[in-house]
Tab-separated table of C-alpha atoms and ligand atoms in Angstrom:
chain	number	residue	atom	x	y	z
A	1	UNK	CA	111.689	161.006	-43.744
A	2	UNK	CA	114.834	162.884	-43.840
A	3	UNK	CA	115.522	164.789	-46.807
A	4	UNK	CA	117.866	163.628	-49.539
A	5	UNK	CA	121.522	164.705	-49.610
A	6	UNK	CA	122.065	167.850	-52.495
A	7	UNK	CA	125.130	165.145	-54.088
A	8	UNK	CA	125.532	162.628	-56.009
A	9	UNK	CA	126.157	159.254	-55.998
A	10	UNK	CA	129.099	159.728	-58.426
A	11	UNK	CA	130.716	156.878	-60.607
A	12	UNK	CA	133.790	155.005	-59.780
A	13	UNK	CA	136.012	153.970	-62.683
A	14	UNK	CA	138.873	151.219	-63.045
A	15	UNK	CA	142.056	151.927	-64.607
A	16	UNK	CA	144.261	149.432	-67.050
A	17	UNK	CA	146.694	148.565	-65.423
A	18	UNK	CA	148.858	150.413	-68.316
A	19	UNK	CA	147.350	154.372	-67.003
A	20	UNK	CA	150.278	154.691	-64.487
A	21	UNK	CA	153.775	153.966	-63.805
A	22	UNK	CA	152.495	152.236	-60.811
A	23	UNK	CA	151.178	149.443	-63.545
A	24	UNK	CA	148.309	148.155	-61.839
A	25	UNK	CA	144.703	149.364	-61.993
A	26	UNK	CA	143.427	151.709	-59.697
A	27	UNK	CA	139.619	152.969	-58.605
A	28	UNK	CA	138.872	156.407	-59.498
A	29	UNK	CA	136.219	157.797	-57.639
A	30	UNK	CA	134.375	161.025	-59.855
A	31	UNK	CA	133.845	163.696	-57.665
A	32	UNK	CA	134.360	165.958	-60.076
A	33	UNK	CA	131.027	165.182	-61.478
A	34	UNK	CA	129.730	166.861	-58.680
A	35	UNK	CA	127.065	169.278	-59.521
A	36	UNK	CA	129.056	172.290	-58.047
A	37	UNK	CA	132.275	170.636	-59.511
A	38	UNK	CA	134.316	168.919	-56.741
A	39	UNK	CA	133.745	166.803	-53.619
A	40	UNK	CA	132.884	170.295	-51.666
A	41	UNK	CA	129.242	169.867	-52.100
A	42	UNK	CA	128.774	166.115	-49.576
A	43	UNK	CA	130.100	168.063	-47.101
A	44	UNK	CA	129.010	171.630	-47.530
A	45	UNK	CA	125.575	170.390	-49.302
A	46	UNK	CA	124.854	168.583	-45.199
A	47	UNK	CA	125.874	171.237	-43.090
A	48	UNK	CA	123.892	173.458	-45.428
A	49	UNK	CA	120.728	171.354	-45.233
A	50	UNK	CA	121.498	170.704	-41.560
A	51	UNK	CA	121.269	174.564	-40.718
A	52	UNK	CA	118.121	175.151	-43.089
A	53	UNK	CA	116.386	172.463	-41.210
A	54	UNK	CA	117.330	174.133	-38.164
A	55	UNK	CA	115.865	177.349	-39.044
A	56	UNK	CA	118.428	179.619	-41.179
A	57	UNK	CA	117.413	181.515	-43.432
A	58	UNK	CA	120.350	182.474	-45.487
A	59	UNK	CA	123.866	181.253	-45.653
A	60	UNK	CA	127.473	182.985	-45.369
A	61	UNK	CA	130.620	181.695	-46.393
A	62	UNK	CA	134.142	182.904	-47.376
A	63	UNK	CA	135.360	180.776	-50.041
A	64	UNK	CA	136.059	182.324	-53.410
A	65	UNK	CA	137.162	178.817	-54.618
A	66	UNK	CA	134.901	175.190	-54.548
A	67	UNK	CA	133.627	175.823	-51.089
A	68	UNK	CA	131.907	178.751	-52.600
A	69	UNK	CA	130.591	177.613	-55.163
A	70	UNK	CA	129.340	174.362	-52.846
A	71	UNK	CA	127.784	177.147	-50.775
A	72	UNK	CA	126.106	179.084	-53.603
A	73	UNK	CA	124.493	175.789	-55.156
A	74	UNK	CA	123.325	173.990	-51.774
A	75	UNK	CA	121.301	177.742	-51.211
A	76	UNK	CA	119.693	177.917	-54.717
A	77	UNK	CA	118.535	174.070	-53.724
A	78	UNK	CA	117.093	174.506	-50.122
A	79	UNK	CA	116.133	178.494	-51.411
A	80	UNK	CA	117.575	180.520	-49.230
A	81	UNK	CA	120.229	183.634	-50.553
A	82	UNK	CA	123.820	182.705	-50.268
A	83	UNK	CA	126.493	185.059	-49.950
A	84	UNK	CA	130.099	184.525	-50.501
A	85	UNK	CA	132.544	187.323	-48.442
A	86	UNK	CA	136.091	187.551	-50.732
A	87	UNK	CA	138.820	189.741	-49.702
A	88	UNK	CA	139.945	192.515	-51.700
A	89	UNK	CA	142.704	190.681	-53.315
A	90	UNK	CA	140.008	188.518	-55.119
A	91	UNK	CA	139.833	188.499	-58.684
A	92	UNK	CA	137.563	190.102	-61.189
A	93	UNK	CA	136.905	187.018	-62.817
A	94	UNK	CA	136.270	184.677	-59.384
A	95	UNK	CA	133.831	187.448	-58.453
A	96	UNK	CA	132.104	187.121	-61.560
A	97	UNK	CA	131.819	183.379	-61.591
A	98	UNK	CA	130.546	183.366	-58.263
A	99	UNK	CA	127.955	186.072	-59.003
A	100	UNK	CA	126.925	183.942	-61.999
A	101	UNK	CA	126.063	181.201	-59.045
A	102	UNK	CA	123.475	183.382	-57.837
A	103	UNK	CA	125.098	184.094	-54.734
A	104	UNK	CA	125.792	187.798	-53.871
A	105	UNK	CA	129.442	188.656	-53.342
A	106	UNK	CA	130.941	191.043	-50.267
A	107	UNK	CA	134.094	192.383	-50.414
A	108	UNK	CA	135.656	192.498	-47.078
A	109	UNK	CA	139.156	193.096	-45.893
A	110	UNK	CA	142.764	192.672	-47.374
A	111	UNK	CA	143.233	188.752	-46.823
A	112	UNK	CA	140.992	185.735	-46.367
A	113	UNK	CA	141.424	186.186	-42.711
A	114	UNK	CA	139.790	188.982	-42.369
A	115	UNK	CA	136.711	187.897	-44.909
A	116	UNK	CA	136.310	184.796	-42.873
A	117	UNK	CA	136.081	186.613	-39.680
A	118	UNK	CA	133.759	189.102	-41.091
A	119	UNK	CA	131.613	186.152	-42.657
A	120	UNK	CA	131.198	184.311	-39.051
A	121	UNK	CA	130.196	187.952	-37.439
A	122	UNK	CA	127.112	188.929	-39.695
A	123	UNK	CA	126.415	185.065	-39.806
A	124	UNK	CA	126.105	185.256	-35.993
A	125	UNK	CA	124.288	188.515	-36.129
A	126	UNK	CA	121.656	187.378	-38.398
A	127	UNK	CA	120.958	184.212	-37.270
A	128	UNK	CA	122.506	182.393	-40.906
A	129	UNK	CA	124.543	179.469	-41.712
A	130	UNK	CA	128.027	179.607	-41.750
A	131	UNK	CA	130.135	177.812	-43.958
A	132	UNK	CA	133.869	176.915	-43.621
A	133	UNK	CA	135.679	175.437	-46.127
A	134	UNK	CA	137.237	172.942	-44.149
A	135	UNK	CA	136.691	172.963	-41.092
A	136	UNK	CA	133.223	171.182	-39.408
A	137	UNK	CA	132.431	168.012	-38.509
A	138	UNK	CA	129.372	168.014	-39.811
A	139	UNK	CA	131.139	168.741	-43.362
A	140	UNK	CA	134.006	165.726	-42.408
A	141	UNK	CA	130.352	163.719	-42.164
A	142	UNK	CA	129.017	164.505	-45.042
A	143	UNK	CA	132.507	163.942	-47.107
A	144	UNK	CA	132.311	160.666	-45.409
A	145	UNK	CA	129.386	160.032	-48.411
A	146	UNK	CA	132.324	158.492	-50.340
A	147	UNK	CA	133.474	156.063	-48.919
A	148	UNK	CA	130.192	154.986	-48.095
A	149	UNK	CA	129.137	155.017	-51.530
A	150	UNK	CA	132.548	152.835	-52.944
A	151	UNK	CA	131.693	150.015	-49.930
A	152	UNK	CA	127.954	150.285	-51.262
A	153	UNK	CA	129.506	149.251	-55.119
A	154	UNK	CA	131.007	146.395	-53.192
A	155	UNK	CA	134.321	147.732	-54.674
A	156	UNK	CA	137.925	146.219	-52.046
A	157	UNK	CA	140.598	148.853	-51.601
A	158	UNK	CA	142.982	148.872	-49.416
A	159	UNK	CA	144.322	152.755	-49.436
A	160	UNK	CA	142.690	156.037	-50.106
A	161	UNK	CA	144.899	158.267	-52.167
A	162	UNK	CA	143.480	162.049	-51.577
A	163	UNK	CA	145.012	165.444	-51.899
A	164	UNK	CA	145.064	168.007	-48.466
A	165	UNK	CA	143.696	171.549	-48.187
A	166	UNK	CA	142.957	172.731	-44.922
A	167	UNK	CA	142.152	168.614	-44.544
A	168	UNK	CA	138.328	168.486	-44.786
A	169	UNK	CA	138.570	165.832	-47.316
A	170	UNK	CA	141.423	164.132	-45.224
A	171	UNK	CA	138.768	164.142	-41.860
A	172	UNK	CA	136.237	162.745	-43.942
A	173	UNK	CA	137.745	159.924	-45.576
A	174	UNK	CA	138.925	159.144	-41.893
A	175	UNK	CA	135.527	159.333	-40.649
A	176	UNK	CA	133.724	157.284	-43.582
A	177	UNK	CA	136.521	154.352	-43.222
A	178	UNK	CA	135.953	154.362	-39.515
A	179	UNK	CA	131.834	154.059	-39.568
A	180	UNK	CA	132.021	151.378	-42.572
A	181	UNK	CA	134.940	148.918	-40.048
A	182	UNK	CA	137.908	150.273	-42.265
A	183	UNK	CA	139.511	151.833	-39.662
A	184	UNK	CA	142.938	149.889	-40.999
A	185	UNK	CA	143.075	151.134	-44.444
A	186	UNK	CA	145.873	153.837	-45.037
A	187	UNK	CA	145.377	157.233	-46.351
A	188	UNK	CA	147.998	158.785	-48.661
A	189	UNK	CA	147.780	162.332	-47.851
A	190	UNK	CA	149.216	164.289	-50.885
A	191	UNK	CA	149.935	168.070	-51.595
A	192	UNK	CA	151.530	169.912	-53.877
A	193	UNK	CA	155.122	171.195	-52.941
A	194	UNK	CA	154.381	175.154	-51.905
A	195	UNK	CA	151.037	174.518	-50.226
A	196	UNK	CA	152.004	171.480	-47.870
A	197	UNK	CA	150.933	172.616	-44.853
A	198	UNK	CA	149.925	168.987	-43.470
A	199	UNK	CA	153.174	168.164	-44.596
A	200	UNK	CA	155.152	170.365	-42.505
A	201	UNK	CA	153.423	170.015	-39.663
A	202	UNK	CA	153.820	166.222	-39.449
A	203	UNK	CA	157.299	166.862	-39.730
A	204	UNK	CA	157.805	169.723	-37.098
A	205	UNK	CA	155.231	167.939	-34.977
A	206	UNK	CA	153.361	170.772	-34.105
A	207	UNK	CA	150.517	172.901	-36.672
A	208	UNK	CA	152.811	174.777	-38.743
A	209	UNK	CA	151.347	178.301	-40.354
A	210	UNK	CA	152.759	178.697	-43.970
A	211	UNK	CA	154.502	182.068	-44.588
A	212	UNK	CA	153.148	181.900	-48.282
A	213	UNK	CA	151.869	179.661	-50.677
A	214	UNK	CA	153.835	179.249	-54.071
A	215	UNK	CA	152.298	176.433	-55.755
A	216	UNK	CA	149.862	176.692	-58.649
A	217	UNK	CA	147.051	174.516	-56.643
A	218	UNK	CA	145.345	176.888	-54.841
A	219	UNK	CA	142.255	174.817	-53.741
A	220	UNK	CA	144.826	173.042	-51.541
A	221	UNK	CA	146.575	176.849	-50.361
A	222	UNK	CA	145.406	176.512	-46.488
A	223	UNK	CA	148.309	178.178	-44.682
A	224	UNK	CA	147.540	176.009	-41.592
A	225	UNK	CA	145.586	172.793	-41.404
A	226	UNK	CA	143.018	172.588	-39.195
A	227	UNK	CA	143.519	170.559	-35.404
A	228	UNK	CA	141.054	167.928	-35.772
A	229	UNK	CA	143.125	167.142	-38.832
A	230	UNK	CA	146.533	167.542	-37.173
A	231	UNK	CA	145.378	165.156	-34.820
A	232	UNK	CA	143.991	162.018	-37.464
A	233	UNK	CA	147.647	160.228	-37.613
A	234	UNK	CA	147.504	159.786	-33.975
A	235	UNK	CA	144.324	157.391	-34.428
A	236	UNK	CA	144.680	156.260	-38.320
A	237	UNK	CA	147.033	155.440	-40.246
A	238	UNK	CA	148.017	158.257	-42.554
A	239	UNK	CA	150.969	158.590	-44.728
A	240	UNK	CA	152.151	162.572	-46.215
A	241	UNK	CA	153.375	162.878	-49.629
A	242	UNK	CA	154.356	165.570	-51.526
A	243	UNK	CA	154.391	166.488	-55.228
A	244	UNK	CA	155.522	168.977	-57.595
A	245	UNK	CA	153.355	171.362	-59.439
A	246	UNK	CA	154.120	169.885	-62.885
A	247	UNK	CA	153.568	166.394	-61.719
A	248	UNK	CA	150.232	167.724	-60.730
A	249	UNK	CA	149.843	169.341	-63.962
A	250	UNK	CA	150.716	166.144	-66.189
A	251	UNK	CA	148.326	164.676	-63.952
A	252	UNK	CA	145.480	166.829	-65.184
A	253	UNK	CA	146.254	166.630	-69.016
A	254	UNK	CA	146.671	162.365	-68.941
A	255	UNK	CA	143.543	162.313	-67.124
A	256	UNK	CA	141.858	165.074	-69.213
A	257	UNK	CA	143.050	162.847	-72.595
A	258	UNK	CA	141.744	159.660	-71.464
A	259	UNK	CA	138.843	160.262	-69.284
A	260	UNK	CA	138.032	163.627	-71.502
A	261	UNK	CA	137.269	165.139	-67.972
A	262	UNK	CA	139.213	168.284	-66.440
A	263	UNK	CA	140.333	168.473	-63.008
A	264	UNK	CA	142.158	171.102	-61.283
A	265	UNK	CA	145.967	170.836	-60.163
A	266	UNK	CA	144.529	170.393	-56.778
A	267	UNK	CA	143.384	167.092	-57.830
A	268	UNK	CA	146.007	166.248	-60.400
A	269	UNK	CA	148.535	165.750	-57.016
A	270	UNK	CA	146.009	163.196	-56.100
A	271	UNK	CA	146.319	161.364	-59.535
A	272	UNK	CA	150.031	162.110	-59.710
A	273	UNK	CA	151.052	159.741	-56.899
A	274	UNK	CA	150.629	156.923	-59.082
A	275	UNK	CA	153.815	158.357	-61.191
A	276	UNK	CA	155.628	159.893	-58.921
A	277	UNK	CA	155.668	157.716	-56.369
A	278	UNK	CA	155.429	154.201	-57.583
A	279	UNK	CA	157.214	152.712	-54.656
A	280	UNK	CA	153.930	153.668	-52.356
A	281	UNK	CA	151.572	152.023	-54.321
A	282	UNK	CA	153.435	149.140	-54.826
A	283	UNK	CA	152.644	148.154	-51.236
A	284	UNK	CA	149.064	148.303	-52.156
A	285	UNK	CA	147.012	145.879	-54.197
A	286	UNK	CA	143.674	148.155	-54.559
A	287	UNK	CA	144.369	151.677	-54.536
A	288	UNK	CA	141.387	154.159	-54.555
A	289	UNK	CA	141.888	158.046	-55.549
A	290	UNK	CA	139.393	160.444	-54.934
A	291	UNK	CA	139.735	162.415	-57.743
A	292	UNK	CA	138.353	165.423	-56.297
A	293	UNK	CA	137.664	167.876	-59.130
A	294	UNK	CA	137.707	171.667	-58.797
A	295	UNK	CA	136.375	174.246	-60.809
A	296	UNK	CA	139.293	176.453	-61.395
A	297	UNK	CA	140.499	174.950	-64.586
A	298	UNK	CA	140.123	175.304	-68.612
A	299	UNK	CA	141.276	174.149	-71.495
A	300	UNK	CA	143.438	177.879	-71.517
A	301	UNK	CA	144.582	177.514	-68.222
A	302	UNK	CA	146.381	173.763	-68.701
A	303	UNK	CA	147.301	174.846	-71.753
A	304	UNK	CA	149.257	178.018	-70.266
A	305	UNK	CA	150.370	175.192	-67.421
A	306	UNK	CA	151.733	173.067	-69.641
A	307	UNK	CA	153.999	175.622	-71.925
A	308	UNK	CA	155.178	176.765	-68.478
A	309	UNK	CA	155.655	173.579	-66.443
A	310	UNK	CA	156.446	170.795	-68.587
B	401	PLP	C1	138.818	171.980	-51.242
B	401	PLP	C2	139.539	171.163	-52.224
B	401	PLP	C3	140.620	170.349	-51.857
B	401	PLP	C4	141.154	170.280	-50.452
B	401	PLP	O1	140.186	169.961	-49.524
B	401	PLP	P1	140.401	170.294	-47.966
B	401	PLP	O2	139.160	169.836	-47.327
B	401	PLP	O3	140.615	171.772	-47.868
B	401	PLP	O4	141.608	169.550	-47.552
B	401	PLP	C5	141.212	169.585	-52.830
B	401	PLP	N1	140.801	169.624	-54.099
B	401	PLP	C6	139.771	170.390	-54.498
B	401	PLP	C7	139.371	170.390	-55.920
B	401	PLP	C8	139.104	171.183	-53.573
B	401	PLP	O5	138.082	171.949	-53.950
């Protein structure tokens, strides 16, 4: 018997047709009723359970964000100690919520670089999972869950709106379309102006490295993309979008009022395509947005958002 997954099945909602400017309804799908708060924990929660399985004994990752805190959870379920290596830049407070996890906190180097290389070494030392936010297939598998779980409802779409990190998400949307015979169904790839690096490098046609990232959603921050991920439009059809951090924002606070739910910025660029860009969805009967969650959001922090942004 092979063991059950650490997610979720989560709920998928329908819009009236009246919640966007795109004026027709769309699917939601809730991953940010996730235990650990976002999607993070299909993917993170398998490769987790894969490497316990396989004899680890303790897990590493370098995520001060949902990754993390995907990480931490997955550990206290399979019992083994988790520890999260942050740079030195880190905040106070992330340190703190991640030590409230469980998970035991490193501080190592001056940028996430140098934590994630640190992470991989004593991972490799000790014979412990390693966990990248992004960047695994076994994690674009285990993403995958959602689709699954939408074709399982019985639930027709024809496109995926989702927003782009370092493009785990992206890979496993591709990946759960392509086992489930939906190989044909677009994916709207959104980010947030200031941390599009998928963006830029389907323009320049090569994997572009961001000199900085300015935008308020920094779950999606990844200076550069990962390949496997700069590689999906050649075999799927994948479409790059782009919006602004107070589109993102407005995103959050509609959703927040009507589904009394809060979502990070990161996943209000998901929900803001269907406002900002109208014309897209218009070519679409069904569209389904992963509304992807994140824990790095109050009531405080839109508020603050808002008075600055909108
Ligand atoms: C990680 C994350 C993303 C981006 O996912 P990638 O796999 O890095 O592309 C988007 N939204 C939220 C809330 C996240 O935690």
């Amino acid at each position: 018997m092979p063991t059950p997954p650490l997610h979720l099945d989560t709920p998928l909602f329908r819009t009236p047709a009246a919640y966007s400017a795109s004026n027709a309804p769309l699917w939601l799908k809730l991953d940010a009723l996730q235990p650990a708060g976002s999607f993070k924990l299909r993917g993170v929660g398998k490769l987790c359970q894969h490497e316990v399985e396989n004899g680890a004994r303790e897990i590493f990752c370098a995520s001060g964000g949902n990754a993390g805190i995907a990480a931490a959870y997955a550990g206290r379920a399979l019992g083994v100690p988790v520890t999260i290596v942050v740079p030195e830049t880190t905040s106070e407070e992330v340190r703190q919520s991640i030590e409230a996890t469980g998970a035991t906190v490193l501080i190592h180097g001056s940028v996430f670089d140098e934590a994630n290389a640190y992470a991989v070494k004593i991972a490799e030392e000790r014979k412990a999972a390693y966990v990248h936010p992004f960047d695994h297939p076994l994690l674009w598998e285990g993403h995958g869950t959602l689709i699954d779980e939408v074709v399982a409802k019985g639930a027709s779409f024809d496109c995926v709106i989702a927003s782009v990190g370092g493009g785990g998400l992206l890979a496993g949307i591709v990946a759960g379309l392509k086992r489930n015979g939906l190989s044909h169904v677009p994916v709207i790839a959104v980010e947030t102006e200031g941390a599009a690096s998928f963006h830029a490098s389907i323009a320049a046609g090569e994997r572009i490295t961001l000199p900085a990232i300015t935008s308020i959603a920094n779950s999606l921050g990844a200076r550069q993309i990962a390949q496997h991920v700069f590689d999906l439009p050649k075999h799927h059809p994948i479409e790059s979008v782009t919006v602004t951090d107070a589109e993102a924002v407005a995103a959050c606070l509609k959703f927040a009022d009507t589904y009394r739910i809060l979502v990070e910025p990161a996943c209000g660029a998901a929900l803001a395509v269907a406002d900002a860009h109208p014309d897209i969805l218009a070519r679409f009967s069904n569209p389904l947005i992963e509304v992807c969650g994140g824990i790095g959001v109050s009531l405080e922090k839109l508020k603050v958002w808002k008075e600055q942004m909108l």
